[in-house]
Coordinates of C-alpha atoms and ligand atoms in Angstrom, one line a residue:
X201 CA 144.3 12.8 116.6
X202 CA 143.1 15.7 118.9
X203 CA 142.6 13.1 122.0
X204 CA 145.8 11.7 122.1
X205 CA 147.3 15.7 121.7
X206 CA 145.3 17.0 124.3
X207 CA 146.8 13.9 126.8
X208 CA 150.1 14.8 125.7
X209 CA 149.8 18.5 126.5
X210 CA 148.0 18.2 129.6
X211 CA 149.9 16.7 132.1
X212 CA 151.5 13.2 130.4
X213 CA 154.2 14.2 128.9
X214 CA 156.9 11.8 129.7
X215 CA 159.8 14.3 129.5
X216 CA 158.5 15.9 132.0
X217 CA 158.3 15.5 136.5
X218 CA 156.2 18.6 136.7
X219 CA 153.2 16.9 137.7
X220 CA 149.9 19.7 136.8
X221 CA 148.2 21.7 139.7
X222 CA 144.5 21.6 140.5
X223 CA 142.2 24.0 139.2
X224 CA 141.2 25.0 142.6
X225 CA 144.8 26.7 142.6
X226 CA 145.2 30.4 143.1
X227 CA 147.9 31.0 140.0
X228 CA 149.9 34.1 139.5
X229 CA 148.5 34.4 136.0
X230 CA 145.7 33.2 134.2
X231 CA 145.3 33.0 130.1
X232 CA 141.5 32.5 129.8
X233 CA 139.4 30.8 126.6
X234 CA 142.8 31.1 123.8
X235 CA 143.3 29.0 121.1
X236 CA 146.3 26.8 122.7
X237 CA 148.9 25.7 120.1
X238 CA 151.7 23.2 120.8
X239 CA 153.7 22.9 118.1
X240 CA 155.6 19.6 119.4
X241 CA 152.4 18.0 120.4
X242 CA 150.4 19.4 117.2
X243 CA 147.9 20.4 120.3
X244 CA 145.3 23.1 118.7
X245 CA 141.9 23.6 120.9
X246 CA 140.7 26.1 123.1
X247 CA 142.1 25.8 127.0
X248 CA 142.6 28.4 129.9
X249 CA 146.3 28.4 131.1
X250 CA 147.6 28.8 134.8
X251 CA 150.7 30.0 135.5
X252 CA 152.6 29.7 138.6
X253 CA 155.9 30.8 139.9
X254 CA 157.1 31.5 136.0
X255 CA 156.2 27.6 134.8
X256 CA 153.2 26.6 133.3
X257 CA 151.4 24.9 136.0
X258 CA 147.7 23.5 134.2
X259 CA 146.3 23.6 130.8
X260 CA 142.3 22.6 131.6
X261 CA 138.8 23.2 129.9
X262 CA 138.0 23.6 134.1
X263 CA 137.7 27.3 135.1
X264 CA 140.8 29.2 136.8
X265 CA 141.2 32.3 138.1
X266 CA 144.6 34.3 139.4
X267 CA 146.0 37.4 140.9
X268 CA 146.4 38.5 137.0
X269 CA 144.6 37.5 134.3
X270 CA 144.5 37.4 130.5
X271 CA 141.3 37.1 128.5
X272 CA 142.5 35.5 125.1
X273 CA 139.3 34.7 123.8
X274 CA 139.9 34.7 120.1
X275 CA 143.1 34.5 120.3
X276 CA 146.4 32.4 120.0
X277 CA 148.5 31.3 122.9
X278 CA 151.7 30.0 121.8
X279 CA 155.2 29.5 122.7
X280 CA 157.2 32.8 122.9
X281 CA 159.2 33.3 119.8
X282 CA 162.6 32.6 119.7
X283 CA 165.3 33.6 117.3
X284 CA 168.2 32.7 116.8
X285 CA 168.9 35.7 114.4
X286 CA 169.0 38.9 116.1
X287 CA 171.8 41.4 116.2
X288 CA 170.0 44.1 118.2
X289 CA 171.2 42.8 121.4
X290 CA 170.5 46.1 123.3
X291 CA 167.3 47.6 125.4
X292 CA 165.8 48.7 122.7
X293 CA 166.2 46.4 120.3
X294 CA 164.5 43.8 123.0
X295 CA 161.8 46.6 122.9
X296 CA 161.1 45.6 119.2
X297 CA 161.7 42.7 119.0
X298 CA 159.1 42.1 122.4
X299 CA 156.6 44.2 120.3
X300 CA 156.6 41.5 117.7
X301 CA 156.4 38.9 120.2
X302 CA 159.8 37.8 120.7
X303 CA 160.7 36.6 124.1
X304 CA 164.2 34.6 123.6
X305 CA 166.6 36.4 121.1
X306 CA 169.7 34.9 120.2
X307 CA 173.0 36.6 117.9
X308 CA 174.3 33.0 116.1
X309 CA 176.1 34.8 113.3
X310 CA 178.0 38.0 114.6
X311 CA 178.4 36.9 118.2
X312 CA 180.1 38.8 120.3
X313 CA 184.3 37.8 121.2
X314 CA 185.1 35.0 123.3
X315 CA 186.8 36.6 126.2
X316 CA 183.6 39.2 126.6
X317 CA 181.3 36.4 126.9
X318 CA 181.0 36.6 130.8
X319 CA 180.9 40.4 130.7
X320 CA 178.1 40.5 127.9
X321 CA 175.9 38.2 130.5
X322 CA 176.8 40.0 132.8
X323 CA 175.5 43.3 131.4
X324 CA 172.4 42.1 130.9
X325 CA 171.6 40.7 134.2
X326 CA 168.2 41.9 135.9
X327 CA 167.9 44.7 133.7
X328 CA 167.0 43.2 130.6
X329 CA 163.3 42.2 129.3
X330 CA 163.9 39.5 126.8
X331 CA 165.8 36.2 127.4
X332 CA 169.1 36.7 126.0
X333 CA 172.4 34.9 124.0
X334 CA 175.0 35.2 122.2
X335 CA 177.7 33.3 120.6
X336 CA 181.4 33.0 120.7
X337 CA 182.2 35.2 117.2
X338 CA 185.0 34.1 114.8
X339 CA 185.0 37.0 113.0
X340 CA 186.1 39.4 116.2
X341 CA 188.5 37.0 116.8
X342 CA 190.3 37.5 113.9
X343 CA 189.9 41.2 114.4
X344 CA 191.4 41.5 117.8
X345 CA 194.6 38.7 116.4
X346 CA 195.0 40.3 112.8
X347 CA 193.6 43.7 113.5
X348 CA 194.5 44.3 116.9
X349 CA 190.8 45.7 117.5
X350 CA 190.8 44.8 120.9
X351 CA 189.1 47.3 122.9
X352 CA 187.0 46.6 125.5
X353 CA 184.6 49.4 125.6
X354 CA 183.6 48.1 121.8
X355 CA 183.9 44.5 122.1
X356 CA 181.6 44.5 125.2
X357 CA 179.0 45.0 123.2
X358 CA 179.1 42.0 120.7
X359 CA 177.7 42.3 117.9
X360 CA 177.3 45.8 117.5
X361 CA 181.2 46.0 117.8
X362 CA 181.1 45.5 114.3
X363 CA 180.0 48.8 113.1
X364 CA 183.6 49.4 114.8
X365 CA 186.1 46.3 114.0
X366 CA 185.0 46.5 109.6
X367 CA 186.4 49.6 109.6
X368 CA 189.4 47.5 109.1
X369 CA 190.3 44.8 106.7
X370 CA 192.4 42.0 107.9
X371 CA 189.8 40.4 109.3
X372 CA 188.2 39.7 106.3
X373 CA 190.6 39.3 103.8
X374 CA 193.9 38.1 105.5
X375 CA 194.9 34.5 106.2
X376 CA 196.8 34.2 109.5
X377 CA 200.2 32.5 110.2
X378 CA 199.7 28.9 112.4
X379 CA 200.1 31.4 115.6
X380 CA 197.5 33.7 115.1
X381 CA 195.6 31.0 113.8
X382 CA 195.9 29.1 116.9
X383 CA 195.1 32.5 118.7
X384 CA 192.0 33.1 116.9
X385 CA 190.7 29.7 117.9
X386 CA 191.9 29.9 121.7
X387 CA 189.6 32.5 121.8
X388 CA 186.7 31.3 120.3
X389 CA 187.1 28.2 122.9
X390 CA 187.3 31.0 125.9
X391 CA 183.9 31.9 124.9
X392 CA 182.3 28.4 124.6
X393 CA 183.9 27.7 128.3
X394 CA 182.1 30.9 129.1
X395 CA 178.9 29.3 128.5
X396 CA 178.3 30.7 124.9
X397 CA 175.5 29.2 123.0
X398 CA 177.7 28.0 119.9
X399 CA 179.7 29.9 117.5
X400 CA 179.1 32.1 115.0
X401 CA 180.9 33.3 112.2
X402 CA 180.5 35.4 109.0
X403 CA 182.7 33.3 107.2
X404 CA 181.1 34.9 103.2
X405 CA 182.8 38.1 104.9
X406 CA 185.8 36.8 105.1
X407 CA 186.0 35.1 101.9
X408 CA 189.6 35.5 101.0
X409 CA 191.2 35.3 104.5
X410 CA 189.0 32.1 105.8
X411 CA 190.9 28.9 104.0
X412 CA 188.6 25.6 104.2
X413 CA 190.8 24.3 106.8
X414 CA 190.3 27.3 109.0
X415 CA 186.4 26.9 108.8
X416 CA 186.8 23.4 109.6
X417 CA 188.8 24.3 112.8
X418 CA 186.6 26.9 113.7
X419 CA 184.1 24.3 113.7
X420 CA 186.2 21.8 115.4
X421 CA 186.3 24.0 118.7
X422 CA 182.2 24.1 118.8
X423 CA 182.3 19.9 118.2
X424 CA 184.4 19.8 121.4
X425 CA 181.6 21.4 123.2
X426 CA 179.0 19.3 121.2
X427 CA 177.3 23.1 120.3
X428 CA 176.3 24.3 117.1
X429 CA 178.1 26.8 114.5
X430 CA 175.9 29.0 112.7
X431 CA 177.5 30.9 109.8
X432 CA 176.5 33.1 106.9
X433 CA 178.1 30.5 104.5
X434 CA 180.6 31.1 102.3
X435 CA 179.2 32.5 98.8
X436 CA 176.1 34.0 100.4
X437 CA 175.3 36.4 98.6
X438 CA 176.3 34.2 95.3
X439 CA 174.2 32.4 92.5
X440 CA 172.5 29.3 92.8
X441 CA 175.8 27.0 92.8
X442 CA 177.9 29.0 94.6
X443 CA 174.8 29.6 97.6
X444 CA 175.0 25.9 97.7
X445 CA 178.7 25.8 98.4
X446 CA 178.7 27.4 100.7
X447 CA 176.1 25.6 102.7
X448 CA 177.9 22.6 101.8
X449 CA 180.8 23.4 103.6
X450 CA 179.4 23.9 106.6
X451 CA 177.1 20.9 106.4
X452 CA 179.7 18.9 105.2
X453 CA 182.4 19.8 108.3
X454 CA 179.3 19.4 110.8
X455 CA 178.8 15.6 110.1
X456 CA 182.7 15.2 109.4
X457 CA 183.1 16.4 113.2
X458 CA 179.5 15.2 114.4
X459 CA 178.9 18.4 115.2
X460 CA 175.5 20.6 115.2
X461 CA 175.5 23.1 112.4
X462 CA 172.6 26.1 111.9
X463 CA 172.8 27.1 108.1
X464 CA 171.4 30.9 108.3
X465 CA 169.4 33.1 106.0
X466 CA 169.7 30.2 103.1
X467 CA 166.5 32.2 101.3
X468 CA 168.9 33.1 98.7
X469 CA 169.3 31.4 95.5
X470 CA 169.5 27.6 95.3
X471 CA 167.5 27.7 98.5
X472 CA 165.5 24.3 97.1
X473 CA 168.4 22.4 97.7
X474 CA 170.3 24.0 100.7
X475 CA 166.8 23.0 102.4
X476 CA 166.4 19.6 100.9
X477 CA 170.4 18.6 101.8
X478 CA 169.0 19.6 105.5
X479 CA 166.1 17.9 105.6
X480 CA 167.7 14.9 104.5
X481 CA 170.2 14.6 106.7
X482 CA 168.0 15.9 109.8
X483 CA 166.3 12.1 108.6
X484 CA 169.5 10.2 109.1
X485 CA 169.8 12.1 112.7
X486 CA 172.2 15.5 112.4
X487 CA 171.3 18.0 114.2
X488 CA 171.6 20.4 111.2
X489 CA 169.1 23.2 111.0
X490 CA 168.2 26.0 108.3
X491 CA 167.1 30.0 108.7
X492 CA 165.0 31.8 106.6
X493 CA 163.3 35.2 107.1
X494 CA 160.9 36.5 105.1
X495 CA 162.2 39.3 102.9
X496 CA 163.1 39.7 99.4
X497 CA 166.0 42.0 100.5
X498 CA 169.1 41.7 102.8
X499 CA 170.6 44.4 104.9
X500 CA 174.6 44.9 105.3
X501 CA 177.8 47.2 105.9
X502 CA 178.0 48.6 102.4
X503 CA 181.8 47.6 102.5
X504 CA 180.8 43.9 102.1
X505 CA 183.0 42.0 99.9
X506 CA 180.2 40.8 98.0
X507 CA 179.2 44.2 96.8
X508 CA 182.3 45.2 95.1
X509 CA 181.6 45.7 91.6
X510 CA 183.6 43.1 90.2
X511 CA 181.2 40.7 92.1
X512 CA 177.8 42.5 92.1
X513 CA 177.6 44.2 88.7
X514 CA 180.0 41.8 86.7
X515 CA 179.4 38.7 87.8
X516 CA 175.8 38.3 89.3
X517 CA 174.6 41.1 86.4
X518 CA 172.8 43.6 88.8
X519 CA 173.1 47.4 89.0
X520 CA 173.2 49.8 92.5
X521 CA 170.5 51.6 91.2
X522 CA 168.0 48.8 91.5
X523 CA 169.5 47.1 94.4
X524 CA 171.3 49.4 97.0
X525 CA 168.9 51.5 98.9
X526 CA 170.0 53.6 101.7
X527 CA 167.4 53.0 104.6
X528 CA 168.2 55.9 106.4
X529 CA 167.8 58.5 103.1
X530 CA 165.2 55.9 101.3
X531 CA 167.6 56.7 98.3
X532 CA 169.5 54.1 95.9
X533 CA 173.3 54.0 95.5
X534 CA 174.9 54.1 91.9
X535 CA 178.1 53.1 91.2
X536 CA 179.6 56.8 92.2
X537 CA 177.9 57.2 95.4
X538 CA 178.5 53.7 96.1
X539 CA 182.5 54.1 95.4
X540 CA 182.2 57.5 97.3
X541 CA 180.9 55.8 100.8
X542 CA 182.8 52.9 100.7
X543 CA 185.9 55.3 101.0
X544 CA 184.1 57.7 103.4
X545 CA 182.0 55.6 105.9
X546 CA 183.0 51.8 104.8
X547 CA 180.4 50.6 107.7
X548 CA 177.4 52.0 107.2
X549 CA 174.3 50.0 106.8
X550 CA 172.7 49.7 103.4
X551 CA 169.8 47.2 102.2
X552 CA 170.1 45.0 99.6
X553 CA 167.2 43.5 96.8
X554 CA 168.5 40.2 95.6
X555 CA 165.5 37.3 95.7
X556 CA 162.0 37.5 94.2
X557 CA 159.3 38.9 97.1
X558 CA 157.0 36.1 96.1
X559 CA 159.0 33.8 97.3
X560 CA 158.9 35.2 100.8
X561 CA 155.8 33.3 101.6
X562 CA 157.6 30.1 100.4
X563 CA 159.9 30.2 102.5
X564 CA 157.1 30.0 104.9
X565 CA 155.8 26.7 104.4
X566 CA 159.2 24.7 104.2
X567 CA 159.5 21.7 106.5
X568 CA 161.5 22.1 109.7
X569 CA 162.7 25.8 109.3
X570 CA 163.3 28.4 111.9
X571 CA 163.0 31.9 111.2
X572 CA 165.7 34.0 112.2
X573 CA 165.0 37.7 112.0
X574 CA 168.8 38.7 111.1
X575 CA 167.3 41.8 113.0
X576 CA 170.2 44.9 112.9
X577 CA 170.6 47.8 114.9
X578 CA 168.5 51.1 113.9
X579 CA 169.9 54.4 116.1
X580 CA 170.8 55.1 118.4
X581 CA 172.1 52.0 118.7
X582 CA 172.5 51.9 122.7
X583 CA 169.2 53.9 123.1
X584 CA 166.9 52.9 126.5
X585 CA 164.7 50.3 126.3
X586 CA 161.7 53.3 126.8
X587 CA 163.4 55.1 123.8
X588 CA 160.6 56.4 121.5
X589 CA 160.5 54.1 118.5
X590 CA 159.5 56.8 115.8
X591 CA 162.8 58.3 116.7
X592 CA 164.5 55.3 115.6
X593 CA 166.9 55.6 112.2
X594 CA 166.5 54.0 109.4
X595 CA 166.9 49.8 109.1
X596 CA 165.7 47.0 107.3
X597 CA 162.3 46.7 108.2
X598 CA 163.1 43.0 109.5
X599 CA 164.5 44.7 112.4
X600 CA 161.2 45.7 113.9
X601 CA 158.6 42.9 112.0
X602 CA 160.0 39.6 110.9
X603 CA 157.3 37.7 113.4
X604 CA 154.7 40.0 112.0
X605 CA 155.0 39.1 108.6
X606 CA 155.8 35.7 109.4
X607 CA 152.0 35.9 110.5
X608 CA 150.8 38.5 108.0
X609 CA 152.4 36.2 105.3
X610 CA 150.7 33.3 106.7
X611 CA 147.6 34.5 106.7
X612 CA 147.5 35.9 103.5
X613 CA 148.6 32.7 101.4
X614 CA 146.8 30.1 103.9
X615 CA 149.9 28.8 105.8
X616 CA 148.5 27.0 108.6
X617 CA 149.0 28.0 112.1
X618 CA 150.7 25.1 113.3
X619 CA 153.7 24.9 111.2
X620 CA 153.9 29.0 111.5
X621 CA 154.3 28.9 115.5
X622 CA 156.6 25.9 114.7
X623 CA 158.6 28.3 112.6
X624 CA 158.6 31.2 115.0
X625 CA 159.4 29.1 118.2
X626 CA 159.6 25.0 118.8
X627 CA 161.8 24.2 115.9
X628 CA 165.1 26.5 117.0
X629 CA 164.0 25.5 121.0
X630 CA 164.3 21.6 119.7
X631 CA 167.7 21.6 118.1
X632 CA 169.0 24.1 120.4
X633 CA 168.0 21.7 123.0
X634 CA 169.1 19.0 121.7
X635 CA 173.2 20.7 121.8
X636 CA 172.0 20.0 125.8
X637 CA 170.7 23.8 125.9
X638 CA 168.8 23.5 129.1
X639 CA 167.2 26.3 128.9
X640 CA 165.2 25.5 125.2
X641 CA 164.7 22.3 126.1
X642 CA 161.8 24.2 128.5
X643 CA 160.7 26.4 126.4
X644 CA 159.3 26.5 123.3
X645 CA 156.6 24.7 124.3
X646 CA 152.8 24.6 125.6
X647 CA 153.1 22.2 128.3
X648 CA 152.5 21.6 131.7
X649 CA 156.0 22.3 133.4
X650 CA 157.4 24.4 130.6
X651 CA 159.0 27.9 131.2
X652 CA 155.8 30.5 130.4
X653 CA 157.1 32.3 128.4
X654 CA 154.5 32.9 125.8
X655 CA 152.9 35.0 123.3
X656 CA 148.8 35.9 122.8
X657 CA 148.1 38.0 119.8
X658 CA 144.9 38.2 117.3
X659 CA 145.4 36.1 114.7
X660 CA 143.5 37.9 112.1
X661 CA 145.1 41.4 113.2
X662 CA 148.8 40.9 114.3
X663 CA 151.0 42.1 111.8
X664 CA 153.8 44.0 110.9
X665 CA 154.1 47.9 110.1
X666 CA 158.0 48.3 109.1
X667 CA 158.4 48.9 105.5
X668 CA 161.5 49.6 102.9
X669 CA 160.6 53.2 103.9
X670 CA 160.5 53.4 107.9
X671 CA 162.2 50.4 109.2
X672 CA 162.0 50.3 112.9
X673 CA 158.4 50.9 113.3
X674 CA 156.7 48.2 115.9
X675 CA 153.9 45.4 114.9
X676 CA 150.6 45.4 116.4
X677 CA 147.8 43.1 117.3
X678 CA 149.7 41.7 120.0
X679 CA 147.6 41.0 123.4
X680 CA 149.8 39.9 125.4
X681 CA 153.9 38.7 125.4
X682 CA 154.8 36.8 128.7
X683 CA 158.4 36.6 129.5
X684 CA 159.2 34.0 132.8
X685 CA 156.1 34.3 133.4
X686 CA 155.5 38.1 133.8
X687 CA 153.7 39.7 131.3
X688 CA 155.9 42.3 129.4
X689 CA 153.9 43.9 126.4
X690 CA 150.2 44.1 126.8
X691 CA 147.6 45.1 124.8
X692 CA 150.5 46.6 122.6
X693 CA 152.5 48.5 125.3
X694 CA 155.7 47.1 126.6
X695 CA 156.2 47.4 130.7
X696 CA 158.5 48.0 132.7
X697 CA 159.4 44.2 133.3
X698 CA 162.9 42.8 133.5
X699 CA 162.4 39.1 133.6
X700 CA 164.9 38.4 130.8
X701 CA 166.9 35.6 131.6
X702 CA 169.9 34.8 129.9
X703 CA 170.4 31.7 127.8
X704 CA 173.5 29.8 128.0
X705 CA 175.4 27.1 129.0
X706 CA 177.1 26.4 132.4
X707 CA 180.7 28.2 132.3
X708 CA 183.4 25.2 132.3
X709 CA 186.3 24.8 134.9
X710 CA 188.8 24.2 132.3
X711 CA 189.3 25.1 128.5
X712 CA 189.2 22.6 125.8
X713 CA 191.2 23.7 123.3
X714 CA 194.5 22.0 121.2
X715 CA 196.5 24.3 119.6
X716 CA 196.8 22.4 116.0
X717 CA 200.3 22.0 114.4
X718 CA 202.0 19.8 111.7
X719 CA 203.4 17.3 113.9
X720 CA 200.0 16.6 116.0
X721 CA 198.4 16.2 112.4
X722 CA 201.1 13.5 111.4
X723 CA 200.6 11.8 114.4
X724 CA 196.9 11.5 114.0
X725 CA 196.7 10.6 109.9
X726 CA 199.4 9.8 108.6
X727 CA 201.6 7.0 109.1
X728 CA 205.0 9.5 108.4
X729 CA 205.5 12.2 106.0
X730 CA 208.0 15.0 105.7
X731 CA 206.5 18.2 107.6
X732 CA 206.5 20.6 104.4
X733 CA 202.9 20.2 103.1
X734 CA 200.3 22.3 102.9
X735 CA 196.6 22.0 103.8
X736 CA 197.5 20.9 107.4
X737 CA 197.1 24.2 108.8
X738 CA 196.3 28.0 108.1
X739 CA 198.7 28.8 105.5
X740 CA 200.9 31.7 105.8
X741 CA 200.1 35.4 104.5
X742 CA 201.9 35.1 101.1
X743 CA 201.2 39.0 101.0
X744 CA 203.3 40.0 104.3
X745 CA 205.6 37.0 104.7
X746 CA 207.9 39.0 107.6
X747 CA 204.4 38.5 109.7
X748 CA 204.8 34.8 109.5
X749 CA 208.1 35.3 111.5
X750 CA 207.3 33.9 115.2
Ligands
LIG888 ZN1 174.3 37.3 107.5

């Protein structure tokens, strides 16, 4: 099995025109005696690695040498990590999220609003040490259309504009009339033709104000782009039918519209059968991935609309005092405190115990996953990228060591390397690439001609140090994290390298959105009806009917 591997991943891999460079080459950088690991290949044996001009120009058992080198011996070398889960989208939440070996970090959920796409890249342009993304958020749009939170200095910033926009509550819990409706999806297509790398939405936020037929639109716009919509489902957090729901409707919209769908942070109840619904139909050819990360707890604005009481304590039976623990105090909520913050600072971060912690190493071993960190801000939210880390606030420790207890995890409950690196990197490259992602369909990989960016750490050390306790403290036993090809964090010290690159589509000339109405949906399925029905589009706010007046 090894042979054939070892053809693949040095130098005969069809996909690839990159033909491998001599040994006699002088390379930029040289990763000498690691264990290689490949997880599309399955290639897994020892290999020095030259690097040249930011690709990965020989894998060889021949020796190598470079104008910088690496010694790995004992060590991993394996794709970069990528995630497709991380809200931190500042310097210094690249910082941590480069300490724990993450060189391509993506916000699928939160996103940031469609017509701050461009900016967003633009922000980040040749100042930024992680490869970067974001997608086109539905819930901002419905905050700058029902909310009128439209400020630029606040939206600029994506996801973090949150802390901001759920200060309000339309966005969550009110259904919009057909024009803002129409609004709030013109948007979202303004940030797909600005190259966005799908759409996200936090559509179990906005429980009460999201109909079915607005989720389906939602994901209607992405289909036109053939890119994926990632959501925090429905009933997440629910019980093990309603989890399942939730995921269903997602799932069940994506292969409606042949459209990719990425069903996030499904480690929640019912997770057996979210993941077996995926698996399944990944077999019968949908792109349709899942997310896990491996914590017990969650982390949220304490104003989430599944914490209410009426939800928490009376329908899924648990009590503040052994769920809700402030991260920044390290104290739990009861009922009173809880009530008292909501009214006083409705945004502010709280984590949340709701699964078993032996399942976390489960999650683990599942076929196919990717692990996305759901990584949130600790602050100072906008601190430098040099800011000193045991200054950082409180935060879920997720923030700062998902990858590390990915590995710590795996280690201690025999989870073999292959599928973890697989977990950590290839699997989110491979369906992200296959939405026509350039830029995964080059990484992700250890192959002759791939993008190097790539990770070298002690297997038997690497590990996380975040806890409940002190959230945004870095992991450790990292040797090495190469970005582009320039190595960023070595021997457990980040550098001053900005080789981030940021990870997106080509902007379009032209938009592709249709404004939806009654008449166009006649005219496509049905063969004549009268025009008062409902279920054709977003239905009006019962609530405030003069708003419906346009
Ligand atoms: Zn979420």
């Amino acid at each position: 099995m090894l042979t054939n591997c070892n053809q693949s991943a040095e130098g005969d891999d069809k996909k690839s025109e990159y033909k491998a460079l001599p040994a006699s080459t002088e390379f930029d950088l040289v990763i000498l005696n690691g264990r290689v690991i490949d997880p599309e290949t399955a290639f897994d044996a020892v290999r020095n690695v030259g690097i040249l001009d930011g690709r990965i120009a020989l894998i060889t058992e021949e020796s190598i040498s470079g104008k910088e080198t690496v010694d790995a011996t004992g060590k991993i070398v394996a794709p970069g990590f990528i995630d497709t889960h991380f809200h931190f989208q500042t310097p210094i939440g690249y910082s941590l999220g480069l300490r724990d070996g993450l060189t391509s970090s993506m916000d699928f959920e939160m996103g940031c609003a469609g017509s701050y796409i461009a900016p967003w890249y633009e922000a980040r342009a040749g100042v930024t040490q992680a490869n970067y993304g974001v997608a086109v958020s539905h819930e901002l749009a419905r905050a700058m259309f029902i909310d009128g939170s439209d400020g630029a200095d606040y939206l600029i910033n994506g996801p973090i504009a949150a802390y901001t926009t759920r200060a309000k509550k339309g966005w969550s819990q009110t259904r919009p009339n057909l024009e803002q409706g129409n609004a709030i999806l013109q948007e979202i297509d303004k940030g797909l033709q600005s190259g966005a790398v799908g759409v996200g939405s936090t559509v179990g936020y906005m429980r009460a104000g999201v109909s079915s037929r607005e989720m389906f639109e939602v994901q209607k716009v992405g289909a036109r782009y053939g890119r994926a919509t990632g959501a925090h489902t429905r009933y997440t957090l629910g019980n093990d039918t309603e989890e399942n729901n939730g995921a269903q409707e997602l799932i069940a919209n994506a292969v409606a519209l042949g459209a990719p769908a990425n069903v996030e942070h499904f480690n929640n109840p019912g997770w057996r059968l979210a993941h077996e619904m995926i698996i399944r139909l990944q077999e019968q050819g949908h792109n349709i991935w899942g997310e896990i990360y491996p914590y017990a707890a969650g982390s949220t604005t304490i104003n989430a609309e599944f914490l209410r009481p009426e939800i928490w304590i009376d329908k899924m039976g648990k009590r503040y005092e052994d769920t809700m623990l402030d991260p920044v105090t390290n104290e739990y909520y009861t009922l009173e405190t809880y009530k008292a913050t909501v009214a006083s600072e409705p945004t502010r971060p709280i984590v949340i115990f709701k699964m078993p912690a032996d399942d976390e190493w489960k999650w683990l071993t599942l076929k196919g996953v990717t692990m996305g960190s759901d990584a949130v801000g600790a602050t100072p939210y906008l601190a430098p990228w040099d800011f000193p880390m045991d200054s950082l606030g409180g935060t879920h420790p997720r923030t700062a060591g998902s990858r590390g207890a990915t590995i710590r995890l795996g280690r201690e409950h025999k989870i073999p390397m292959m599928q973890l690196m697989s977990i950590l990197s290839y699997n989110a490259a491979k369906h992200l690439g296959d939405t026509g992602l350039k830029f995964m369909q080059e990484r992700g990989r250890i192959q002759t001609g791939m993008v190097a960016d790539i990770v070298v750490f002690d297997p038997e050390t690497f590990r996380d140090n975040s806890t409940y306790d002190k959230g945004a403290v870095p992991s450790t036993g990292m040797k090495a994290v190469i970005v582009n090809g320039q190595v960023t964090v070595r021997d457990d010290v980040l550098l001053p390298v900005f080789a981030g690159q940021p990870i997106r589509f080509e902007p379009q000339d032209k938009p592709r959105f249709e404004p939806i109405s009654v008449e166009s949906w006649n005219a496509t399925f049905s063969t004549g009806m009268p025009s008062d029905f409902s279920g054709g589009v977003p239905v009006p706010d019962l609530d405030h009917p003069e708003s419906d007046k346009h």
